[in-house]
PDB file of C-alpha atoms and ligand atoms in Angstrom:
ATOM      1  CA  MET H 163     -36.322  73.958 -25.984  1.00 75.00           C
ATOM      2  CA  ALA H 164     -36.679  70.422 -27.297  1.00 90.00           C
ATOM      3  CA  TYR H 165     -33.711  68.763 -28.942  1.00 95.00           C
ATOM      4  CA  VAL H 166     -34.659  67.679 -32.487  1.00 97.00           C
ATOM      5  CA  ARG H 167     -32.922  64.985 -34.514  1.00 98.00           C
ATOM      6  CA  VAL H 168     -33.987  64.213 -38.102  1.00 98.00           C
ATOM      7  CA  PHE H 169     -33.337  60.823 -39.735  1.00 98.00           C
ATOM      8  CA  ASP H 170     -33.686  59.622 -43.318  1.00 98.00           C
ATOM      9  CA  ASN H 171     -36.458  57.135 -42.598  1.00 98.00           C
ATOM     10  CA  GLU H 172     -38.685  55.527 -39.971  1.00 98.00           C
ATOM     11  CA  THR H 173     -36.352  52.549 -39.522  1.00 98.00           C
ATOM     12  CA  GLN H 174     -33.644  54.889 -38.302  1.00 98.00           C
ATOM     13  CA  VAL H 175     -36.098  56.718 -36.035  1.00 98.00           C
ATOM     14  CA  ALA H 176     -37.068  53.376 -34.481  1.00 98.00           C
ATOM     15  CA  GLY H 177     -33.414  52.361 -34.150  1.00 98.00           C
ATOM     16  CA  ALA H 178     -32.542  55.608 -32.375  1.00 98.00           C
ATOM     17  CA  ALA H 179     -35.600  55.437 -30.091  1.00 98.00           C
ATOM     18  CA  ALA H 180     -34.773  51.847 -29.157  1.00 98.00           C
ATOM     19  CA  VAL H 181     -31.165  52.839 -28.366  1.00 98.00           C
ATOM     20  CA  ILE H 182     -32.384  55.559 -25.976  1.00 98.00           C
ATOM     21  CA  ILE H 183     -34.882  53.223 -24.271  1.00 98.00           C
ATOM     22  CA  ALA H 184     -32.344  50.381 -24.129  1.00 98.00           C
ATOM     23  CA  SER H 185     -29.789  52.693 -22.588  1.00 98.00           C
ATOM     24  CA  ALA H 186     -32.304  53.737 -19.910  1.00 98.00           C
ATOM     25  CA  ILE H 187     -32.933  50.056 -19.072  1.00 98.00           C
ATOM     26  CA  LEU H 188     -29.196  49.286 -18.977  1.00 98.00           C
ATOM     27  CA  HIS H 189     -28.559  52.247 -16.676  1.00 98.00           C
ATOM     28  CA  LYS H 190     -31.486  51.413 -14.398  1.00 98.00           C
ATOM     29  CA  PRO H 191     -32.861  47.845 -14.617  1.00 98.00           C
ATOM     30  CA  ASN H 192     -35.985  48.873 -12.686  1.00 98.00           C
ATOM     31  CA  VAL H 193     -36.570  51.933 -14.862  1.00 98.00           C
ATOM     32  CA  ILE H 194     -40.122  53.284 -15.073  1.00 98.00           C
ATOM     33  CA  LEU H 195     -41.090  53.692 -18.703  1.00 98.00           C
ATOM     34  CA  GLY H 196     -44.098  55.610 -19.988  1.00 98.00           C
ATOM     35  CA  LEU H 197     -45.276  53.852 -23.136  1.00 98.00           C
ATOM     36  CA  ALA H 198     -47.345  54.854 -26.148  1.00 98.00           C
ATOM     37  CA  THR H 199     -49.543  53.092 -28.681  1.00 97.00           C
ATOM     38  CA  GLY H 200     -50.346  53.915 -32.314  1.00 95.00           C
ATOM     39  CA  SER H 201     -48.533  52.664 -35.385  1.00 96.00           C
ATOM     40  CA  THR H 202     -45.462  54.891 -34.917  1.00 98.00           C
ATOM     41  CA  PRO H 203     -43.881  53.048 -31.954  1.00 98.00           C
ATOM     42  CA  ILE H 204     -44.380  49.544 -33.418  1.00 98.00           C
ATOM     43  CA  PRO H 205     -40.947  49.434 -35.148  1.00 98.00           C
ATOM     44  CA  THR H 206     -39.330  50.725 -31.936  1.00 98.00           C
ATOM     45  CA  TYR H 207     -40.991  47.922 -29.960  1.00 98.00           C
ATOM     46  CA  ARG H 208     -39.781  45.449 -32.607  1.00 98.00           C
ATOM     47  CA  GLU H 209     -36.217  46.672 -32.044  1.00 98.00           C
ATOM     48  CA  LEU H 210     -36.558  46.326 -28.277  1.00 98.00           C
ATOM     49  CA  ILE H 211     -37.863  42.760 -28.723  1.00 98.00           C
ATOM     50  CA  ARG H 212     -34.831  41.992 -30.905  1.00 98.00           C
ATOM     51  CA  LEU H 213     -32.486  43.341 -28.224  1.00 98.00           C
ATOM     52  CA  TYR H 214     -34.250  41.166 -25.650  1.00 98.00           C
ATOM     53  CA  GLN H 215     -34.026  38.080 -27.881  1.00 98.00           C
ATOM     54  CA  ASN H 216     -30.304  38.735 -28.429  1.00 98.00           C
ATOM     55  CA  GLY H 217     -29.775  38.795 -24.685  1.00 98.00           C
ATOM     56  CA  VAL H 218     -28.931  42.510 -24.588  1.00 98.00           C
ATOM     57  CA  LEU H 219     -31.982  43.625 -22.586  1.00 98.00           C
ATOM     58  CA  ASP H 220     -33.628  42.189 -19.493  1.00 98.00           C
ATOM     59  CA  PHE H 221     -37.140  43.509 -18.792  1.00 98.00           C
ATOM     60  CA  SER H 222     -37.728  41.472 -15.627  1.00 98.00           C
ATOM     61  CA  ARG H 223     -37.540  44.533 -13.362  1.00 98.00           C
ATOM     62  CA  VAL H 224     -38.812  47.175 -15.800  1.00 98.00           C
ATOM     63  CA  ILE H 225     -42.068  48.929 -14.863  1.00 98.00           C
ATOM     64  CA  THR H 226     -44.359  50.482 -17.463  1.00 98.00           C
ATOM     65  CA  PHE H 227     -47.266  52.910 -17.458  1.00 98.00           C
ATOM     66  CA  ASN H 228     -49.163  53.432 -20.687  1.00 98.00           C
ATOM     67  CA  LEU H 229     -50.558  56.759 -21.732  1.00 98.00           C
ATOM     68  CA  ASP H 230     -54.140  55.832 -22.407  1.00 98.00           C
ATOM     69  CA  GLU H 231     -56.938  53.405 -23.169  1.00 98.00           C
ATOM     70  CA  TYR H 232     -60.283  53.651 -24.922  1.00 96.00           C
ATOM     71  CA  CYS H 233     -63.389  53.819 -22.740  1.00 97.00           C
ATOM     72  CA  HIS H 234     -66.012  51.079 -22.809  1.00 94.00           C
ATOM     73  CA  LEU H 235     -63.952  48.774 -25.030  1.00 93.00           C
ATOM     74  CA  PRO H 236     -63.230  45.342 -23.517  1.00 91.00           C
ATOM     75  CA  ALA H 237     -59.520  44.847 -22.700  1.00 91.00           C
ATOM     76  CA  GLU H 238     -59.627  41.690 -24.866  1.00 91.00           C
ATOM     77  CA  HIS H 239     -60.861  43.649 -27.927  1.00 92.00           C
ATOM     78  CA  ALA H 240     -58.267  43.508 -30.719  1.00 92.00           C
ATOM     79  CA  CYS H 241     -58.271  47.330 -30.919  1.00 92.00           C
ATOM     80  CA  SER H 242     -57.833  47.969 -27.197  1.00 95.00           C
ATOM     81  CA  TYR H 243     -54.512  49.337 -26.060  1.00 96.00           C
ATOM     82  CA  HIS H 244     -54.262  46.483 -23.512  1.00 97.00           C
ATOM     83  CA  TYR H 245     -54.333  44.077 -26.452  1.00 96.00           C
ATOM     84  CA  PHE H 246     -51.965  46.259 -28.514  1.00 96.00           C
ATOM     85  CA  MET H 247     -49.320  46.325 -25.813  1.00 98.00           C
ATOM     86  CA  ARG H 248     -49.511  42.579 -25.211  1.00 98.00           C
ATOM     87  CA  LYS H 249     -49.211  41.845 -28.909  1.00 97.00           C
ATOM     88  CA  HIS H 250     -46.548  44.374 -29.887  1.00 98.00           C
ATOM     89  CA  LEU H 251     -44.362  44.213 -26.801  1.00 98.00           C
ATOM     90  CA  PHE H 252     -45.275  42.540 -23.529  1.00 98.00           C
ATOM     91  CA  GLU H 253     -45.847  38.957 -24.693  1.00 98.00           C
ATOM     92  CA  ASN H 254     -42.526  39.031 -26.567  1.00 98.00           C
ATOM     93  CA  ILE H 255     -40.274  40.067 -23.681  1.00 98.00           C
ATOM     94  CA  ASN H 256     -39.698  38.899 -20.100  1.00 98.00           C
ATOM     95  CA  ILE H 257     -41.661  41.697 -18.439  1.00 98.00           C
ATOM     96  CA  SER H 258     -43.786  40.689 -15.475  1.00 98.00           C
ATOM     97  CA  ALA H 259     -47.501  41.334 -16.122  1.00 97.00           C
ATOM     98  CA  GLY H 260     -47.769  42.890 -12.659  1.00 97.00           C
ATOM     99  CA  ASN H 261     -45.229  45.543 -13.664  1.00 98.00           C
ATOM    100  CA  THR H 262     -47.286  46.739 -16.637  1.00 98.00           C
ATOM    101  CA  HIS H 263     -49.981  49.349 -16.122  1.00 98.00           C
ATOM    102  CA  LEU H 264     -52.684  50.837 -18.326  1.00 98.00           C
ATOM    103  CA  PRO H 265     -55.670  52.891 -17.257  1.00 98.00           C
ATOM    104  CA  ASN H 266     -58.889  50.881 -17.053  1.00 98.00           C
ATOM    105  CA  GLY H 267     -61.322  52.296 -19.599  1.00 97.00           C
ATOM    106  CA  ASN H 268     -64.047  50.045 -18.207  1.00 97.00           C
ATOM    107  CA  ALA H 269     -63.811  51.197 -14.603  1.00 97.00           C
ATOM    108  CA  PRO H 270     -67.284  51.897 -13.167  1.00 97.00           C
ATOM    109  CA  ASP H 271     -66.142  55.366 -12.064  1.00 97.00           C
ATOM    110  CA  LEU H 272     -63.719  56.772 -14.631  1.00 97.00           C
ATOM    111  CA  ALA H 273     -62.974  59.926 -12.624  1.00 97.00           C
ATOM    112  CA  LYS H 274     -61.851  57.738  -9.705  1.00 98.00           C
ATOM    113  CA  GLU H 275     -59.849  55.601 -12.123  1.00 98.00           C
ATOM    114  CA  GLY H 276     -57.953  58.713 -13.258  1.00 98.00           C
ATOM    115  CA  ILE H 277     -57.099  59.563  -9.645  1.00 98.00           C
ATOM    116  CA  ARG H 278     -56.041  55.957  -8.992  1.00 98.00           C
ATOM    117  CA  TYR H 279     -53.810  55.944 -12.076  1.00 98.00           C
ATOM    118  CA  ASP H 280     -52.057  59.217 -11.170  1.00 98.00           C
ATOM    119  CA  MET H 281     -51.477  57.929  -7.643  1.00 98.00           C
ATOM    120  CA  ALA H 282     -50.067  54.652  -8.962  1.00 98.00           C
ATOM    121  CA  ILE H 283     -47.565  56.588 -11.114  1.00 98.00           C
ATOM    122  CA  GLU H 284     -46.608  58.822  -8.220  1.00 97.00           C
ATOM    123  CA  THR H 285     -46.293  55.940  -5.756  1.00 97.00           C
ATOM    124  CA  ALA H 286     -44.029  54.096  -8.180  1.00 97.00           C
ATOM    125  CA  GLY H 287     -41.742  57.148  -8.165  1.00 97.00           C
ATOM    126  CA  GLY H 288     -42.809  58.920 -11.375  1.00 97.00           C
ATOM    127  CA  ILE H 289     -41.854  58.142 -14.940  1.00 98.00           C
ATOM    128  CA  ASP H 290     -38.157  58.078 -15.855  1.00 98.00           C
ATOM    129  CA  LEU H 291     -38.560  58.051 -19.632  1.00 98.00           C
ATOM    130  CA  GLN H 292     -41.811  58.817 -21.439  1.00 98.00           C
ATOM    131  CA  LEU H 293     -42.197  57.655 -25.037  1.00 98.00           C
ATOM    132  CA  LEU H 294     -44.726  59.673 -27.058  1.00 98.00           C
ATOM    133  CA  GLY H 295     -46.221  59.670 -30.525  1.00 98.00           C
ATOM    134  CA  ILE H 296     -48.214  62.652 -31.741  1.00 98.00           C
ATOM    135  CA  GLY H 297     -51.706  62.982 -33.209  1.00 96.00           C
ATOM    136  CA  ARG H 298     -52.317  64.868 -36.451  1.00 96.00           C
ATOM    137  CA  ASN H 299     -53.883  67.619 -34.352  1.00 96.00           C
ATOM    138  CA  GLY H 300     -50.891  67.778 -32.006  1.00 97.00           C
ATOM    139  CA  HIS H 301     -52.363  65.598 -29.269  1.00 97.00           C
ATOM    140  CA  ILE H 302     -50.190  63.523 -26.956  1.00 98.00           C
ATOM    141  CA  GLY H 303     -51.727  60.490 -25.293  1.00 97.00           C
ATOM    142  CA  PHE H 304     -55.347  61.476 -25.727  1.00 96.00           C
ATOM    143  CA  ASN H 305     -54.822  65.046 -24.532  1.00 97.00           C
ATOM    144  CA  GLU H 306     -56.873  66.597 -27.280  1.00 96.00           C
ATOM    145  CA  PRO H 307     -56.763  70.278 -28.363  1.00 96.00           C
ATOM    146  CA  ALA H 308     -58.495  72.341 -25.675  1.00 96.00           C
ATOM    147  CA  GLU H 309     -58.780  75.758 -24.087  1.00 97.00           C
ATOM    148  CA  GLN H 310     -56.431  74.689 -21.328  1.00 97.00           C
ATOM    149  CA  PHE H 311     -54.005  71.935 -20.423  1.00 97.00           C
ATOM    150  CA  THR H 312     -55.444  69.210 -18.160  1.00 97.00           C
ATOM    151  CA  TYR H 313     -52.804  68.048 -15.732  1.00 97.00           C
ATOM    152  CA  GLU H 314     -54.563  65.032 -14.209  1.00 97.00           C
ATOM    153  CA  SER H 315     -55.522  61.756 -15.877  1.00 97.00           C
ATOM    154  CA  HIS H 316     -58.985  62.273 -17.306  1.00 97.00           C
ATOM    155  CA  VAL H 317     -61.656  61.124 -19.725  1.00 97.00           C
ATOM    156  CA  ALA H 318     -61.259  62.792 -23.101  1.00 96.00           C
ATOM    157  CA  ASP H 319     -63.854  63.176 -25.834  1.00 95.00           C
ATOM    158  CA  LEU H 320     -62.064  62.260 -29.032  1.00 93.00           C
ATOM    159  CA  THR H 321     -62.092  64.935 -31.716  1.00 90.00           C
ATOM    160  CA  PRO H 322     -63.433  64.158 -35.210  1.00 91.00           C
ATOM    161  CA  SER H 323     -59.835  64.311 -36.552  1.00 88.00           C
ATOM    162  CA  THR H 324     -58.634  61.708 -34.032  1.00 88.00           C
ATOM    163  CA  MET H 325     -61.648  59.464 -34.624  1.00 90.00           C
ATOM    164  CA  GLU H 326     -61.045  59.687 -38.352  1.00 88.00           C
ATOM    165  CA  ALA H 327     -57.332  58.842 -37.932  1.00 86.00           C
ATOM    166  CA  ASN H 328     -58.110  55.872 -35.686  1.00 85.00           C
ATOM    167  CA  SER H 329     -61.149  54.638 -37.612  1.00 84.00           C
ATOM    168  CA  ARG H 330     -58.815  52.544 -39.792  1.00 84.00           C
ATOM    169  CA  PHE H 331     -58.596  50.077 -36.902  1.00 84.00           C
ATOM    170  CA  PHE H 332     -62.328  49.780 -36.155  1.00 83.00           C
ATOM    171  CA  GLU H 333     -65.607  48.643 -37.617  1.00 78.00           C
ATOM    172  CA  GLU H 334     -67.603  51.886 -37.800  1.00 68.00           C
ATOM    173  CA  GLU H 335     -70.064  50.947 -35.054  1.00 70.00           C
ATOM    174  CA  ASP H 336     -67.258  49.940 -32.646  1.00 80.00           C
ATOM    175  CA  MET H 337     -65.293  53.202 -32.861  1.00 87.00           C
ATOM    176  CA  PRO H 338     -64.939  54.553 -29.313  1.00 92.00           C
ATOM    177  CA  PHE H 339     -65.591  58.243 -28.829  1.00 93.00           C
ATOM    178  CA  GLN H 340     -63.952  58.569 -25.457  1.00 96.00           C
ATOM    179  CA  ALA H 341     -60.657  57.533 -23.907  1.00 97.00           C
ATOM    180  CA  ILE H 342     -59.012  57.792 -20.526  1.00 98.00           C
ATOM    181  CA  SER H 343     -55.639  59.474 -20.789  1.00 98.00           C
ATOM    182  CA  MET H 344     -52.711  60.332 -18.615  1.00 98.00           C
ATOM    183  CA  GLY H 345     -52.764  64.109 -18.203  1.00 98.00           C
ATOM    184  CA  ILE H 346     -50.107  66.646 -19.096  1.00 98.00           C
ATOM    185  CA  GLY H 347     -48.937  66.626 -15.434  1.00 97.00           C
ATOM    186  CA  SER H 348     -47.629  63.042 -15.372  1.00 95.00           C
ATOM    187  CA  ILE H 349     -46.187  63.409 -18.868  1.00 98.00           C
ATOM    188  CA  MET H 350     -44.343  66.629 -18.026  1.00 98.00           C
ATOM    189  CA  SER H 351     -43.145  65.181 -14.692  1.00 98.00           C
ATOM    190  CA  ALA H 352     -41.254  62.450 -16.552  1.00 98.00           C
ATOM    191  CA  LYS H 353     -37.521  62.925 -16.150  1.00 98.00           C
ATOM    192  CA  GLU H 354     -36.990  62.493 -19.892  1.00 98.00           C
ATOM    193  CA  ILE H 355     -39.350  62.668 -22.862  1.00 98.00           C
ATOM    194  CA  LEU H 356     -38.851  60.999 -26.210  1.00 98.00           C
ATOM    195  CA  LEU H 357     -41.313  61.933 -28.976  1.00 98.00           C
ATOM    196  CA  ILE H 358     -41.199  60.018 -32.240  1.00 98.00           C
ATOM    197  CA  ALA H 359     -43.011  61.045 -35.415  1.00 98.00           C
ATOM    198  CA  THR H 360     -42.818  59.697 -38.936  1.00 98.00           C
ATOM    199  CA  GLY H 361     -44.629  60.458 -42.165  1.00 98.00           C
ATOM    200  CA  MET H 362     -46.010  63.461 -43.956  1.00 98.00           C
ATOM    201  CA  ASP H 363     -49.328  63.434 -42.073  1.00 97.00           C
ATOM    202  CA  LYS H 364     -47.449  64.488 -38.916  1.00 98.00           C
ATOM    203  CA  ALA H 365     -45.512  67.349 -40.530  1.00 98.00           C
ATOM    204  CA  GLU H 366     -48.006  70.096 -39.656  1.00 98.00           C
ATOM    205  CA  ALA H 367     -48.408  68.961 -36.034  1.00 98.00           C
ATOM    206  CA  ILE H 368     -44.628  68.785 -35.675  1.00 98.00           C
ATOM    207  CA  ARG H 369     -44.162  72.290 -37.066  1.00 98.00           C
ATOM    208  CA  LYS H 370     -46.886  73.756 -34.852  1.00 98.00           C
ATOM    209  CA  SER H 371     -45.606  71.969 -31.753  1.00 98.00           C
ATOM    210  CA  LEU H 372     -41.983  73.009 -32.271  1.00 98.00           C
ATOM    211  CA  GLN H 373     -42.278  76.393 -33.947  1.00 97.00           C
ATOM    212  CA  GLY H 374     -45.759  77.733 -33.122  1.00 96.00           C
ATOM    213  CA  ASP H 375     -46.914  79.256 -29.855  1.00 97.00           C
ATOM    214  CA  ILE H 376     -47.013  77.104 -26.735  1.00 98.00           C
ATOM    215  CA  ARG H 377     -50.755  76.661 -26.308  1.00 98.00           C
ATOM    216  CA  PRO H 378     -53.282  73.959 -25.345  1.00 98.00           C
ATOM    217  CA  GLN H 379     -54.759  73.918 -28.839  1.00 98.00           C
ATOM    218  CA  ILE H 380     -51.499  72.132 -29.796  1.00 98.00           C
ATOM    219  CA  GLN H 381     -50.923  70.041 -26.689  1.00 98.00           C
ATOM    220  CA  ALA H 382     -47.465  68.800 -27.714  1.00 98.00           C
ATOM    221  CA  SER H 383     -46.185  72.394 -27.778  1.00 98.00           C
ATOM    222  CA  ILE H 384     -45.830  72.262 -23.982  1.00 98.00           C
ATOM    223  CA  LEU H 385     -43.027  69.720 -24.385  1.00 98.00           C
ATOM    224  CA  ARG H 386     -40.744  72.633 -25.333  1.00 97.00           C
ATOM    225  CA  THR H 387     -40.839  73.747 -21.710  1.00 97.00           C
ATOM    226  CA  HIS H 388     -39.499  70.349 -20.577  1.00 98.00           C
ATOM    227  CA  PRO H 389     -35.798  70.361 -19.688  1.00 97.00           C
ATOM    228  CA  LYS H 390     -35.084  67.002 -21.336  1.00 98.00           C
ATOM    229  CA  ALA H 391     -37.333  66.441 -24.351  1.00 98.00           C
ATOM    230  CA  VAL H 392     -36.035  64.875 -27.556  1.00 98.00           C
ATOM    231  CA  TYR H 393     -37.929  64.697 -30.857  1.00 98.00           C
ATOM    232  CA  LEU H 394     -36.831  61.943 -33.268  1.00 98.00           C
ATOM    233  CA  LEU H 395     -38.319  62.605 -36.718  1.00 98.00           C
ATOM    234  CA  ASP H 396     -38.016  61.227 -40.197  1.00 98.00           C
ATOM    235  CA  GLN H 397     -37.540  63.622 -43.135  1.00 98.00           C
ATOM    236  CA  ALA H 398     -41.261  63.610 -43.937  1.00 98.00           C
ATOM    237  CA  ALA H 399     -42.390  64.563 -40.415  1.00 98.00           C
ATOM    238  CA  ALA H 400     -39.718  67.285 -40.321  1.00 98.00           C
ATOM    239  CA  SER H 401     -40.536  68.592 -43.795  1.00 98.00           C
ATOM    240  CA  GLN H 402     -42.512  71.670 -42.665  1.00 98.00           C
ATOM    241  CA  LEU H 403     -39.951  72.841 -40.103  1.00 97.00           C
ATOM    242  CA  ASP H 404     -38.437  76.221 -40.802  1.00 91.00           C
ATOM    243  CA  CYS H 405     -34.701  75.521 -40.517  1.00 82.00           C
ATOM    244  CA  SER H 406     -33.949  79.227 -39.998  1.00 70.00           C
ATOM    245  CA  LYS H 407     -35.706  78.906 -36.614  1.00 70.00           C
ATOM    246  CA  ALA H 408     -33.607  75.877 -35.548  1.00 60.00           C
TER     247      ALA H 408
HETATM  248  C1  LIG R 584     -53.487  57.715 -30.679  1.00 56.53           C
HETATM  249  C2  LIG R 584     -52.714  57.574 -29.381  1.00 56.53           C
HETATM  250  C3  LIG R 584     -51.493  58.488 -29.338  1.00 56.53           C
HETATM  251  C4  LIG R 584     -50.706  58.329 -30.625  1.00 56.53           C
HETATM  252  C5  LIG R 584     -51.569  58.700 -31.789  1.00 56.53           C
HETATM  253  C6  LIG R 584     -50.853  58.652 -33.109  1.00 56.53           C
HETATM  254  O1  LIG R 584     -54.289  58.829 -30.686  1.00 56.53           O
HETATM  255  N1  LIG R 584     -53.527  57.866 -28.256  1.00 56.53           N
HETATM  256  O2  LIG R 584     -50.704  58.176 -28.212  1.00 56.53           O
HETATM  257  O3  LIG R 584     -49.549  59.160 -30.569  1.00 56.53           O
HETATM  258  O4  LIG R 584     -52.658  57.781 -31.815  1.00 56.53           O
HETATM  259  O5  LIG R 584     -50.899  57.359 -33.648  1.00 56.53           O
HETATM  260  P1  LIG R 584     -50.075  56.892 -34.898  1.00 56.53           P
HETATM  261  O6  LIG R 584     -48.694  56.635 -34.404  1.00 56.53           O
HETATM  262  O7  LIG R 584     -50.777  55.634 -35.355  1.00 56.53           O
HETATM  263  O8  LIG R 584     -50.133  57.974 -35.902  1.00 56.53           O
END
């Protein structure tokens, strides 16, 4: 069962998420972090940057693996997750570029790239703390609703709901329809999982993932079988939870 903590607002969610990540770095300076993109983690990254600037955190030995990247979008594109991570975190802290990893959505053989990425995570020792957001349809990374869970890193066809949610960042003709994503295996192998969700548009996905059946149509529901998963929510994202089931 996942541990759920509800805060008044997204600033508090970000503060709490940053405390958990900061504590992991302080306990283990060479911690392996799994990182997420999307608008939800941006305030958390801002907090981590502040802790670095105040001299509290040192990222020089931290290793990161991101969840996903769009396919066939240049890494320099302003909407790529490579660009996102540089802008919102990496270029503002003292992390070594060689310690940051994202799947290559432009690899000539994307199936091989998935295998390479899983091996890189395993060789590094597996993820200590995995940060996750959640899609409106319950996806994590780009593990979209499906008939079964896919454990390996893989190419995912984005669903219309995900493309619609992400279209706010793209010119219509640029919108990617595929992404390469870490699979459920690497995510669930993380020693600790931290899912953050804010806003009303996540309320249904949060309810289904925490209080519906565990099923691949709501990929995040599998997190309830993880021994150390924490959900940090604001009031809006938690608003559809049935408290009698808590
Ligand atoms: C994308 C990412 C997910 C993220 C989701 C939600 O689909 N692949 O990792 O959780 O967006 O994004 P947002 O936080 O902007 O709602």
